[in-house]
Amino acid sequence: MENKEIRPGQEKEQEMLTCKMFLSKKFYEQLNDEGKEVFEYTPEGYCSTFQAICEEGITLGNCVMSFCEVAYIGLNPKYQIGEKTKVKCELYKNGKDDSTFSVLVTIGYQEEKEKHHELLIFAQRELTDSLYSFELVGDQTMFAL
């Protein structure tokens, strides 16, 4: 994933990028009703479009992580995210290839000391000057025996 960030000394003009997050039917069906309203069916899969505003200190990666946290993790009943649940997302590049990346989600539930983790694996579909599209291709359940 390209790290579109304005560096100190550059113009502080905002860069707007249209982003599209795709889900397969498997991941779409895990969402609650509100989550299913965020994604619409297309021949390429279920898609949600959002705007990423890259400005000083905010990268495309920050925008993607925030959207995943709100639109997928927060609206997926399997994670049981409530008002007092602490969620932290970290973005990792997979090897030297920019075409895939992972988001490590750490979830802290108020009543538990132990932290829970989820690993989401994404594939980049398209990157242009005005569009970034990516797809959730796996989660940690793909490693289950």
C-alpha positions as a Python dict, from the first residue, in 0.01 Angstrom:
ca = {
    (1, 'M'): (0, 0, 0),
    (2, 'E'): (143, 333, -98),
    (3, 'N'): (198, 563, 199),
    (4, 'K'): (43, 886, 73),
    (5, 'E'): (148, 1133, 339),
    (6, 'I'): (231, 1501, 316),
    (7, 'R'): (575, 1558, 458),
    (8, 'P'): (684, 1869, 649),
    (9, 'G'): (772, 2146, 408),
    (10, 'Q'): (526, 2034, 144),
    (11, 'E'): (205, 2219, 75),
    (12, 'K'): (-60, 2134, 331),
    (13, 'E'): (-322, 2089, 64),
    (14, 'Q'): (-560, 1801, 124),
    (15, 'E'): (-550, 1511, -116),
    (16, 'M'): (-884, 1335, -157),
    (17, 'L'): (-888, 976, -273),
    (18, 'T'): (-1193, 761, -341),
    (19, 'C'): (-1156, 422, -173),
    (20, 'K'): (-1352, 104, -230),
    (21, 'M'): (-1349, -185, 12),
    (22, 'F'): (-1473, -518, -125),
    (23, 'L'): (-1599, -818, 71),
    (24, 'S'): (-1681, -1168, -47),
    (25, 'K'): (-2020, -1312, 42),
    (26, 'K'): (-1855, -1505, 329),
    (27, 'F'): (-1742, -1186, 504),
    (28, 'Y'): (-2052, -984, 409),
    (29, 'E'): (-2282, -1241, 572),
    (30, 'Q'): (-2097, -1198, 904),
    (31, 'L'): (-2205, -832, 931),
    (32, 'N'): (-2506, -715, 1129),
    (33, 'D'): (-2796, -544, 949),
    (34, 'E'): (-2638, -200, 984),
    (35, 'G'): (-2312, -332, 840),
    (36, 'K'): (-2492, -488, 547),
    (37, 'E'): (-2636, -144, 465),
    (38, 'V'): (-2282, -5, 436),
    (39, 'F'): (-2192, -250, 158),
    (40, 'E'): (-2383, -290, -166),
    (41, 'Y'): (-2382, -584, -403),
    (42, 'T'): (-2183, -550, -726),
    (43, 'P'): (-2082, -821, -975),
    (44, 'E'): (-1730, -799, -823),
    (45, 'G'): (-1853, -858, -465),
    (46, 'Y'): (-1997, -644, -190),
    (47, 'C'): (-1851, -295, -199),
    (48, 'S'): (-1844, 14, 18),
    (49, 'T'): (-1708, 344, -109),
    (50, 'F'): (-1553, 607, 117),
    (51, 'Q'): (-1336, 915, 82),
    (52, 'A'): (-985, 918, 225),
    (53, 'I'): (-852, 1263, 301),
    (54, 'C'): (-474, 1251, 313),
    (55, 'E'): (-329, 1557, 478),
    (56, 'E'): (-39, 1634, 709),
    (57, 'G'): (14, 1334, 936),
    (58, 'I'): (-273, 1129, 790),
    (59, 'T'): (-188, 852, 545),
    (60, 'L'): (-399, 637, 319),
    (61, 'G'): (-316, 352, 557),
    (62, 'N'): (-468, 546, 849),
    (63, 'C'): (-789, 598, 652),
    (64, 'V'): (-811, 232, 547),
    (65, 'M'): (-755, 111, 906),
    (66, 'S'): (-1017, 351, 1043),
    (67, 'F'): (-1273, 243, 786),
    (68, 'C'): (-1207, -128, 853),
    (69, 'E'): (-1244, -68, 1226),
    (70, 'V'): (-1577, 111, 1191),
    (71, 'A'): (-1738, -63, 891),
    (72, 'Y'): (-1617, -419, 939),
    (73, 'I'): (-1497, -483, 1296),
    (74, 'G'): (-1751, -255, 1466),
    (75, 'L'): (-2047, -389, 1265),
    (76, 'N'): (-1957, -757, 1292),
    (77, 'P'): (-2131, -932, 1584),
    (78, 'K'): (-1854, -1192, 1620),
    (79, 'Y'): (-1627, -923, 1770),
    (80, 'Q'): (-1888, -801, 2023),
    (81, 'I'): (-1769, -440, 2010),
    (82, 'G'): (-1945, -219, 2264),
    (83, 'E'): (-1903, 137, 2384),
    (84, 'K'): (-1643, 39, 2643),
    (85, 'T'): (-1451, -200, 2418),
    (86, 'K'): (-1103, -80, 2322),
    (87, 'V'): (-1002, -149, 1964),
    (88, 'K'): (-657, -83, 1821),
    (89, 'C'): (-562, -149, 1458),
    (90, 'E'): (-211, -177, 1318),
    (91, 'L'): (-126, -193, 948),
    (92, 'Y'): (148, -426, 825),
    (93, 'K'): (296, -466, 482),
    (94, 'N'): (329, -831, 376),
    (95, 'G'): (688, -876, 260),
    (96, 'K'): (821, -653, -17),
    (97, 'D'): (504, -671, -222),
    (98, 'D'): (267, -372, -210),
    (99, 'S'): (-25, -578, -339),
    (100, 'T'): (-116, -729, 0),
    (101, 'F'): (-128, -600, 355),
    (102, 'S'): (-257, -709, 693),
    (103, 'V'): (-442, -531, 970),
    (104, 'L'): (-381, -664, 1319),
    (105, 'V'): (-681, -583, 1537),
    (106, 'T'): (-632, -588, 1914),
    (107, 'I'): (-955, -593, 2114),
    (108, 'G'): (-976, -524, 2487),
    (109, 'Y'): (-1304, -604, 2656),
    (110, 'Q'): (-1375, -416, 2979),
    (111, 'E'): (-1443, -728, 3186),
    (112, 'E'): (-1128, -912, 3068),
    (113, 'K'): (-758, -847, 3127),
    (114, 'E'): (-655, -1061, 2831),
    (115, 'K'): (-642, -893, 2488),
    (116, 'H'): (-792, -1065, 2186),
    (117, 'H'): (-645, -1044, 1836),
    (118, 'E'): (-781, -1072, 1485),
    (119, 'L'): (-569, -1070, 1172),
    (120, 'L'): (-730, -941, 853),
    (121, 'I'): (-554, -995, 520),
    (122, 'F'): (-625, -762, 230),
    (123, 'A'): (-533, -755, -138),
    (124, 'Q'): (-499, -435, -334),
    (125, 'R'): (-721, -430, -640),
    (126, 'E'): (-644, -94, -797),
    (127, 'L'): (-442, 218, -725),
    (128, 'T'): (-460, 533, -937),
    (129, 'D'): (-422, 901, -855),
    (130, 'S'): (-790, 919, -760),
    (131, 'L'): (-892, 563, -664),
    (132, 'Y'): (-773, 298, -421),
    (133, 'S'): (-962, -31, -405),
    (134, 'F'): (-888, -330, -185),
    (135, 'E'): (-1051, -655, -78),
    (136, 'L'): (-1066, -852, 244),
    (137, 'V'): (-932, -1192, 134),
    (138, 'G'): (-882, -1366, 466),
    (139, 'D'): (-882, -1357, 841),
    (140, 'Q'): (-719, -1567, 1109),
    (141, 'T'): (-980, -1838, 1060),
    (142, 'M'): (-797, -1930, 739),
    (143, 'F'): (-519, -2066, 964),
    (144, 'A'): (-751, -2290, 1170),
    (145, 'L'): (-686, -2662, 1140),
}
